CSV table of C-alpha atoms in Angstrom, one decimal:
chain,number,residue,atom,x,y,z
A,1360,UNK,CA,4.0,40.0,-32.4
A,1361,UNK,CA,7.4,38.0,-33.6
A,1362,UNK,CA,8.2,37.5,-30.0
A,1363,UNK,CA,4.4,36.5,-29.1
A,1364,UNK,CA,4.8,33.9,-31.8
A,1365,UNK,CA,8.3,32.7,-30.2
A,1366,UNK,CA,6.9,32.4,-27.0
A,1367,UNK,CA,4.1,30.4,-27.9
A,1368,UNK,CA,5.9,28.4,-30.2
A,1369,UNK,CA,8.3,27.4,-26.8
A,1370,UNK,CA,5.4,26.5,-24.7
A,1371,UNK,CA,4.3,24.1,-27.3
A,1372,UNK,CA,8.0,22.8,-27.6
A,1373,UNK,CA,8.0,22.4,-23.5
A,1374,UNK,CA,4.9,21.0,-23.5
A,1375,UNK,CA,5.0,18.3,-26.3
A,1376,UNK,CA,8.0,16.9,-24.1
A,1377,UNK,CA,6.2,16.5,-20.9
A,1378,UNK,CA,3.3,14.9,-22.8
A,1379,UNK,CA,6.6,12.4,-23.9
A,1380,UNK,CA,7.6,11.9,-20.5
A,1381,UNK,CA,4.3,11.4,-18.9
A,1382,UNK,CA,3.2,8.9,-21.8
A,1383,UNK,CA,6.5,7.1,-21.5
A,1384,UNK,CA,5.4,7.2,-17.0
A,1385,UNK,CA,1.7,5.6,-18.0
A,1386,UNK,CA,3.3,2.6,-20.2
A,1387,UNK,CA,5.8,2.1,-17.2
A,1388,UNK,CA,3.2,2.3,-14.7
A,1389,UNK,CA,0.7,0.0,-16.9
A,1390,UNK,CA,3.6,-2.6,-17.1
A,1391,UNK,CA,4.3,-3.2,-13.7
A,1392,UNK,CA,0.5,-3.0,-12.7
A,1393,UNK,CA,0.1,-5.9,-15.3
A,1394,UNK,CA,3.1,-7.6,-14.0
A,1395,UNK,CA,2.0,-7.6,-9.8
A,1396,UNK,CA,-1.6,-8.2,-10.7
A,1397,UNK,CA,0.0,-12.0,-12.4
A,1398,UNK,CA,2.2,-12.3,-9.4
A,1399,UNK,CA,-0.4,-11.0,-6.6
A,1400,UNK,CA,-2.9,-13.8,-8.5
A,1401,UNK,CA,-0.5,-16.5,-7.9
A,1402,UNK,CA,0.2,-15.3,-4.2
A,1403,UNK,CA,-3.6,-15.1,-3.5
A,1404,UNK,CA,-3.6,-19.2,-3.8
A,1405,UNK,CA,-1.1,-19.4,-0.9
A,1406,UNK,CA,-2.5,-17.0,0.8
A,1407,UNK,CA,-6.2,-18.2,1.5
A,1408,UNK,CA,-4.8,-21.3,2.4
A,1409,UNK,CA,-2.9,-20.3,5.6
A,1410,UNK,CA,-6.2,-18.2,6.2
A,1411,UNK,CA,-8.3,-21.9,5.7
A,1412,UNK,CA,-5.7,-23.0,8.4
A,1413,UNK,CA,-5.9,-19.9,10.9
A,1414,UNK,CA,-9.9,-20.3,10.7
A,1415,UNK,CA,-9.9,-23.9,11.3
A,1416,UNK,CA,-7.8,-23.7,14.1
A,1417,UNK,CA,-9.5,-20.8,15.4
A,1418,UNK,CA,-13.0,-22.6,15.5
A,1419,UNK,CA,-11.4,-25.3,17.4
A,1420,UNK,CA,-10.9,-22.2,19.8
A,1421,UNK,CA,-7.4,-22.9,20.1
A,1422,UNK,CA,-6.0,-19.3,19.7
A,1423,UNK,CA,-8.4,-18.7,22.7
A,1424,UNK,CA,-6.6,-18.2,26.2
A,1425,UNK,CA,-3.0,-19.9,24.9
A,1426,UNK,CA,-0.9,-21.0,27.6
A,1427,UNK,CA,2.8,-21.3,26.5
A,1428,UNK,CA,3.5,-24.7,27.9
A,1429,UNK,CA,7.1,-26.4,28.7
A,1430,UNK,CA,6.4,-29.6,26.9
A,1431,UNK,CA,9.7,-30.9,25.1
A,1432,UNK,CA,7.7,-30.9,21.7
A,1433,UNK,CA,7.7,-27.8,21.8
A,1434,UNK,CA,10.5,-25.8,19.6
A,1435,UNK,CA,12.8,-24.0,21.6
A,1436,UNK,CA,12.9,-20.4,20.0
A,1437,UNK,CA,16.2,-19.6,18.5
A,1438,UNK,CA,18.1,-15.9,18.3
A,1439,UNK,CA,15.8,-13.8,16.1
A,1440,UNK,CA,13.5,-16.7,14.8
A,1441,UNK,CA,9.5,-15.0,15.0
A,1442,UNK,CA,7.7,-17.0,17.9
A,1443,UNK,CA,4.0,-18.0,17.2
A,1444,UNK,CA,3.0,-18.2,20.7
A,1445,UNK,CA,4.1,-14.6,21.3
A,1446,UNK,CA,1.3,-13.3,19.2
A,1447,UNK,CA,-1.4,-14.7,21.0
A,1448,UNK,CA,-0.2,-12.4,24.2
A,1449,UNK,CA,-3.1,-10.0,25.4
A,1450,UNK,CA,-2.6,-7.4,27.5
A,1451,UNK,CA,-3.9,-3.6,28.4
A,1452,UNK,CA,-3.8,-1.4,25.9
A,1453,UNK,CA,-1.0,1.5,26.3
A,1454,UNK,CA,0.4,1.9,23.6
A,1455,UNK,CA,-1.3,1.4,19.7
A,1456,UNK,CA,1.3,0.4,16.5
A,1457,UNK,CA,-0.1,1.2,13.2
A,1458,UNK,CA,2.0,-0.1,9.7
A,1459,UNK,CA,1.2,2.5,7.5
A,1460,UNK,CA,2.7,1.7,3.9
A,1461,UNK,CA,2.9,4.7,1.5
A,1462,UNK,CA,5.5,4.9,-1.9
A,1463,UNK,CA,8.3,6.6,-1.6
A,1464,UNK,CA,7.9,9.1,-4.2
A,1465,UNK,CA,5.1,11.4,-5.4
A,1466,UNK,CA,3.6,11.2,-9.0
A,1467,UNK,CA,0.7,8.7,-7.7
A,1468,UNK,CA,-2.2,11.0,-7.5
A,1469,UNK,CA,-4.5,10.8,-4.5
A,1470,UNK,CA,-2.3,7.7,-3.2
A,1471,UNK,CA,-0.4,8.9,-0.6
A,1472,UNK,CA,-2.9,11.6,0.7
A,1473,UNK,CA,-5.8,9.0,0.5
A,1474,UNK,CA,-4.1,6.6,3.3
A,1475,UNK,CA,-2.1,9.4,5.4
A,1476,UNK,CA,-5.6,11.3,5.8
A,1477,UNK,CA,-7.4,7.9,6.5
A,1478,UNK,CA,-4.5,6.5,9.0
A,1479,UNK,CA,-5.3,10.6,10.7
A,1480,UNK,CA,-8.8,10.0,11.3
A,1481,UNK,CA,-8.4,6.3,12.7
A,1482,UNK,CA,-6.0,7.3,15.4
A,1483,UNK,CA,-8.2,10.1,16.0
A,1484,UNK,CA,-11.3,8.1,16.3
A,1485,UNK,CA,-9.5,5.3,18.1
A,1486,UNK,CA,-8.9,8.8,20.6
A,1487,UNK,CA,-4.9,8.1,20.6
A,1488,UNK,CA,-2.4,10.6,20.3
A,1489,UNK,CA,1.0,10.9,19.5
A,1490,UNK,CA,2.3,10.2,22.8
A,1491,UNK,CA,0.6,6.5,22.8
A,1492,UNK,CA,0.8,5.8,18.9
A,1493,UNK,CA,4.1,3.9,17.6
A,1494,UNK,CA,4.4,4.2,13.7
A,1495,UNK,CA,6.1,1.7,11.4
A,1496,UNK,CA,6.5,3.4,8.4
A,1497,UNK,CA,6.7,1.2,4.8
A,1498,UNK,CA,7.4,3.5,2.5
A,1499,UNK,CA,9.2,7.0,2.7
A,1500,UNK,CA,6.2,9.3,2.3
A,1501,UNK,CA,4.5,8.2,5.3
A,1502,UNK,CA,8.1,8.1,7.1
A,1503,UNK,CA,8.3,11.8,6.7
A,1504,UNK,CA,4.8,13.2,7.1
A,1505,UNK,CA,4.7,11.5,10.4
A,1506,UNK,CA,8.4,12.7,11.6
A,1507,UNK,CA,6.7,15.8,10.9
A,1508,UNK,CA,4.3,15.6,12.9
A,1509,UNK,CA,5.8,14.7,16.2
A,1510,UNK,CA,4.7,10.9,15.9
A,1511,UNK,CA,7.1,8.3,17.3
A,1512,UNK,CA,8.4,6.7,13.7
A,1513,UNK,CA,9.9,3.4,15.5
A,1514,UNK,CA,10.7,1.8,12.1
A,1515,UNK,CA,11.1,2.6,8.8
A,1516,UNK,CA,11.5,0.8,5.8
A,1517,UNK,CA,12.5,2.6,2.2
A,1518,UNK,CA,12.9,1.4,-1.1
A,1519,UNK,CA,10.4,-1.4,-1.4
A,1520,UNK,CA,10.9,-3.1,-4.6
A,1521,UNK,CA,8.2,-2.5,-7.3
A,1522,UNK,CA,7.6,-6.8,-7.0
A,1523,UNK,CA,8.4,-7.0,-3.6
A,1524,UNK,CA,9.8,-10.5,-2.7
A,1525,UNK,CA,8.3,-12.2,-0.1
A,1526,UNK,CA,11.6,-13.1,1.5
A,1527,UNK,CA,11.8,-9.0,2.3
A,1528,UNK,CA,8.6,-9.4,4.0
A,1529,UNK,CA,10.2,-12.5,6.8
A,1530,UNK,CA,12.8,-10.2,7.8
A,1531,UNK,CA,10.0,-7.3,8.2
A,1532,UNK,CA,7.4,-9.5,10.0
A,1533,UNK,CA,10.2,-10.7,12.8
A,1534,UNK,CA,11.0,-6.4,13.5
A,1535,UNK,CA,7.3,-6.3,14.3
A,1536,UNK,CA,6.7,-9.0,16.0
A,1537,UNK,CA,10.2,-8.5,18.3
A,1538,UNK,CA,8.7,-4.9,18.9
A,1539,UNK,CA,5.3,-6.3,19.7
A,1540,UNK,CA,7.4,-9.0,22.4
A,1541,UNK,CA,9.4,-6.5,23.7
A,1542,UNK,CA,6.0,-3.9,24.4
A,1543,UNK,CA,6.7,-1.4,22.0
A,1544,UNK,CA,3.1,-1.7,21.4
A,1545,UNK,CA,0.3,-3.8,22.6
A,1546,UNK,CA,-1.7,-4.0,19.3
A,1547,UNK,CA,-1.1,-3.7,16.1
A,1548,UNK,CA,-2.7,-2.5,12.8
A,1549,UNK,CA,-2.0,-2.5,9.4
A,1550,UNK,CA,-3.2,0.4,7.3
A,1551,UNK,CA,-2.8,0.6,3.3
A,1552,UNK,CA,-5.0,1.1,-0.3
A,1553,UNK,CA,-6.4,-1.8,-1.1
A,1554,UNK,CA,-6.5,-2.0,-4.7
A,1555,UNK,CA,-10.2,-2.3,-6.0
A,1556,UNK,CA,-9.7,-1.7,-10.2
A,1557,UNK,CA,-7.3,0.6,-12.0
A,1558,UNK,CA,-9.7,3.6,-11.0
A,1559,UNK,CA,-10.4,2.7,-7.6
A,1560,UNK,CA,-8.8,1.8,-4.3
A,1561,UNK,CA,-10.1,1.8,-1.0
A,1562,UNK,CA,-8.9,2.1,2.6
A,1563,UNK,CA,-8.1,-0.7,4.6
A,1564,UNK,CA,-6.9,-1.0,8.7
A,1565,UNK,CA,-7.1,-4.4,9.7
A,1566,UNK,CA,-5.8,-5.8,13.5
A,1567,UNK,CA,-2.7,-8.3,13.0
A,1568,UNK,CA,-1.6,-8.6,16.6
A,1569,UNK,CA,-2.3,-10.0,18.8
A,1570,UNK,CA,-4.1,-12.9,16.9
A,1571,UNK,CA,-7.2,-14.1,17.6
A,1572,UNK,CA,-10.4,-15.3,15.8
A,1573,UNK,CA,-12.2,-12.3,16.1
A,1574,UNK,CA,-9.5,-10.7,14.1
A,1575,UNK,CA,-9.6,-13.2,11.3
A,1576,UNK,CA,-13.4,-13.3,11.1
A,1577,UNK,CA,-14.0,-16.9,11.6
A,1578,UNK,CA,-17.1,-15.9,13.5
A,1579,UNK,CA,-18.6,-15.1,10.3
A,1580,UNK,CA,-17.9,-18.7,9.4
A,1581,UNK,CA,-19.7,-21.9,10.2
A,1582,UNK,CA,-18.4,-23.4,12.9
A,1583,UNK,CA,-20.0,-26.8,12.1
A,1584,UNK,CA,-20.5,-29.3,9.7
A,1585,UNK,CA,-23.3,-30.9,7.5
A,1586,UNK,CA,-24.1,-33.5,10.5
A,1587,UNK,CA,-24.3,-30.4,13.1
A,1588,UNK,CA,-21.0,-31.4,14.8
A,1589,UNK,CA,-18.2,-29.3,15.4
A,1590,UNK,CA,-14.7,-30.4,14.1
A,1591,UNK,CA,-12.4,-32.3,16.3
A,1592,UNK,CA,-8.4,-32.0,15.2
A,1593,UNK,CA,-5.5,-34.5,16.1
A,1594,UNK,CA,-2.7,-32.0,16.1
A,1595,UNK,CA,1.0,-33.9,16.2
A,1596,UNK,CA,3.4,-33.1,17.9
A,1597,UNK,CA,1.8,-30.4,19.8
A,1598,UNK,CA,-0.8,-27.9,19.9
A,1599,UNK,CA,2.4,-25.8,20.3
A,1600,UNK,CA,4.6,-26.5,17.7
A,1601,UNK,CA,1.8,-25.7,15.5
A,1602,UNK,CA,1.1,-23.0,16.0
A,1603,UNK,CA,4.8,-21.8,16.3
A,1604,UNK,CA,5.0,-22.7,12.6
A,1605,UNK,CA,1.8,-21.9,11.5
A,1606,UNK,CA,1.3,-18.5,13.2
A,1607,UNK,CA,4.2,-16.9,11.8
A,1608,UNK,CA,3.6,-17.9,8.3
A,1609,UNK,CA,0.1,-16.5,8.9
A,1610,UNK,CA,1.5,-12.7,9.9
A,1611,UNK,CA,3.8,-13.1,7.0
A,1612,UNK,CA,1.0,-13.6,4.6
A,1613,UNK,CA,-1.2,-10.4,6.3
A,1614,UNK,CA,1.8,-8.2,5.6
A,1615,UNK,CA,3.2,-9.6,2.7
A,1616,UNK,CA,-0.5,-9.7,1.0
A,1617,UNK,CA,-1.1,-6.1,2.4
A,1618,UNK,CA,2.2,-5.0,0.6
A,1619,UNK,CA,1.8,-6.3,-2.6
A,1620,UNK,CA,-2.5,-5.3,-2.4
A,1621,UNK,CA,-0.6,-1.5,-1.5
A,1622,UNK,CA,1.6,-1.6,-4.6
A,1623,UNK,CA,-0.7,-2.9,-6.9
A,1624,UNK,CA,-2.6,0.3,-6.0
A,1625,UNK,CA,0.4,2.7,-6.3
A,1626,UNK,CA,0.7,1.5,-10.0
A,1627,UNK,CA,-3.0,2.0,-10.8
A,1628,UNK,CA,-3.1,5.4,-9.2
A,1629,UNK,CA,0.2,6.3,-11.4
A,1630,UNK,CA,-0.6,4.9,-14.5
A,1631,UNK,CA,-3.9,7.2,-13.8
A,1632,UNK,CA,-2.1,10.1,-12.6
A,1633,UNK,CA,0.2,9.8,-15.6
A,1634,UNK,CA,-2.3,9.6,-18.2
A,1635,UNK,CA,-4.7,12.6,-16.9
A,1636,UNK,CA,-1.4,14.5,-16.8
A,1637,UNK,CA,-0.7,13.5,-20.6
A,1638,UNK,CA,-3.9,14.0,-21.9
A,1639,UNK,CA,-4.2,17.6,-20.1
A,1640,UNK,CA,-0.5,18.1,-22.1
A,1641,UNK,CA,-2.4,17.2,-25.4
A,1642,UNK,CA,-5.4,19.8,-24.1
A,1643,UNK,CA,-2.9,22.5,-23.3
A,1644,UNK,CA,-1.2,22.0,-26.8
A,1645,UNK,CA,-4.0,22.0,-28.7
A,1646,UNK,CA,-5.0,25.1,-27.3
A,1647,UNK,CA,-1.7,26.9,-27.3
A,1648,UNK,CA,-1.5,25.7,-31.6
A,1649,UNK,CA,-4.8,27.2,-32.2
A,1650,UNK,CA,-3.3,30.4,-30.8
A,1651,UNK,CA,-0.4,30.3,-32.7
A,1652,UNK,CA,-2.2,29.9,-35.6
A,1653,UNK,CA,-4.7,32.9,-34.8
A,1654,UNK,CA,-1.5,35.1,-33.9
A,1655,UNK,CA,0.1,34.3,-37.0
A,1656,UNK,CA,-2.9,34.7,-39.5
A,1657,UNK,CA,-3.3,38.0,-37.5
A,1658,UNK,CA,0.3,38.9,-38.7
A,1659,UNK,CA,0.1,38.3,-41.8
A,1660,UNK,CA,-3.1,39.7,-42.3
A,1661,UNK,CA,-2.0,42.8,-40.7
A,1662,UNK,CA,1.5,42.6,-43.2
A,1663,UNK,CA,-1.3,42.3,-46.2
A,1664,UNK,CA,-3.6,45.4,-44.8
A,1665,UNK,CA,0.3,47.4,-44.7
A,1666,UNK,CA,1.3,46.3,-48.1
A,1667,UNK,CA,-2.2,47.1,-50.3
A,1668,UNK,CA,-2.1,50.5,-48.5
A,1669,UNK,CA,1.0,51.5,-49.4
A,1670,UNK,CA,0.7,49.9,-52.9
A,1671,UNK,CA,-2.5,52.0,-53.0
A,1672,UNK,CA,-0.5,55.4,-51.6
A,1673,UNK,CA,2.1,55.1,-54.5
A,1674,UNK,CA,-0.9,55.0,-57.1
């Protein structure tokens, strides 16, 4: 019974430090959700103004049939500078790129199965394979599962910060866009939790190449205004040079948003991960103290039975 009691009395030891741990995980996790949730906030400002841009532009059917023209107001595209123009290029369909952004550890609950699982079905659905599917992996869990797997993993990316910097995101956007020019892939998607409350995320694929104003939605807007007309814009210098400026900032906001929407759910799903597992700890050592005490009331019931029957042997 002594070395019952010892036993038990070690899995309550053990178990009252991973309730520690796993408490000190949740405040972690619960900090930096707090502290992308401020910064995402501030993004968002930025970020559905370049959208207000792309849909304006996009209703004056101007991402519609581009021609890359020669006009000297036109900027001349520079050694690894993202071209605008190049993302309006359509062609067939052979190959499909899919962004799939993941952590790079485990301890997030249902996170990393919820988008791998998802990101399965689409390419199934979409009726790809491997053979015609080109991965870009953000995050080392997806990296591996699809290495795994026999998928063509052109690009990976580890280590994203916990407040990714949007200056990461530029030298990310130009990879992708470079493999998009140089046919790696003819269409891109991007495929991540998007963070709905700290309980809840949801799937998310959206298109980001090419561009065009079915992928942005702008058909869901109205194209005219109060007086029934449609909007006429003045565009100086060129059509071109605006959009070589404007485009690229435009993809860096889709990827950059969909990054910090894919963290901001990584930290939920932790800081509810962390706290199930420290409130199952609490469970487990309640349960393991109210058999400690039953053992050791047992023990010393059974020393008391011993004690009056020998006292009442001797008399």
């Amino acid at each position: 019974m002594g070395a019952s009691l010892q036993e038990v009395k070690r899995r309550i030891s053990s178990t009252k430090k991973t309730e520690q741990i796993t408490g000190a995980m949740q405040m972690v996790s619960t900090a930096k959700l707090s502290q992308i949730q401020r910064h995402t906030t501030s993004y968002q400002v930025y970020a559905d103004k370049i959208r207000s841009v792309i849909t304006h532009l996009a209703q004056t059917h101007l991402l519609d049939g581009k021609v890359i023209s020669d006009s000297a107001s036109t900027p001349k595209k520079e050694k690894d500078q993202v071209s605008g123009l190049d993302m309006l290029t359509k062609r067939n369909v052979k190959h499909t790129g899919i962004v799939v952004i993941t952590s790079d550890r485990g301890l997030v609950g249902s996170y990393n199965s919820n988008v791998i699982k998802q990101t399965m079905e689409l390419i199934k659905n979409a009726g790809h394979t491997a053979d015609d599917t080109v991965i870009i992996a953000l995050g080392g869990t997806g990296a591996d599962f699809f290495k795994k797997r026999g998928y063509n993993v052109a690009f990976e990316y580890r280590g994203i910060d916990d407040i990714p910097k949007f200056r990461d995101t530029q030298q990310l956007v130009k990879k992708i866009v470079g493999m998009y020019d140089d046919e790696t892939y003819d269409e891109l998607f991007v495929c991540y939790n998007h963070f709905v409350n700290t309980l809840t995320s949801e799937f998310r694929a959206e298109q980001m190449l090419p561009i065009s104003a079915i992928n942005i939605g702008s058909d869901d807007l109205t194209q005219k205004s109060d007086e029934g007309y449609a909007p006429v814009y003045e565009m100086e210098p060129s059509q071109d040079a605006i959009l070589e400026v404007v485009l690229p900032q435009y993809a860096e906001s889709l990827v950059y948003g969909a990054i910090l929407d894919a963290k901001t759910s990584e930290h939920a799903s932790s800081s509810t991960a962390m706290k199930s597992a420290t409130d199952n700890a609490k469970d487990i050592i309640s349960s393991l103290e109210l058999q400690f005490n039953r053992a050791r009331q047992s023990a010393i019931t059974t020393e008391i039975t011993e004690i009056t029957g020998a006292q009442a042997a001797l008399d």
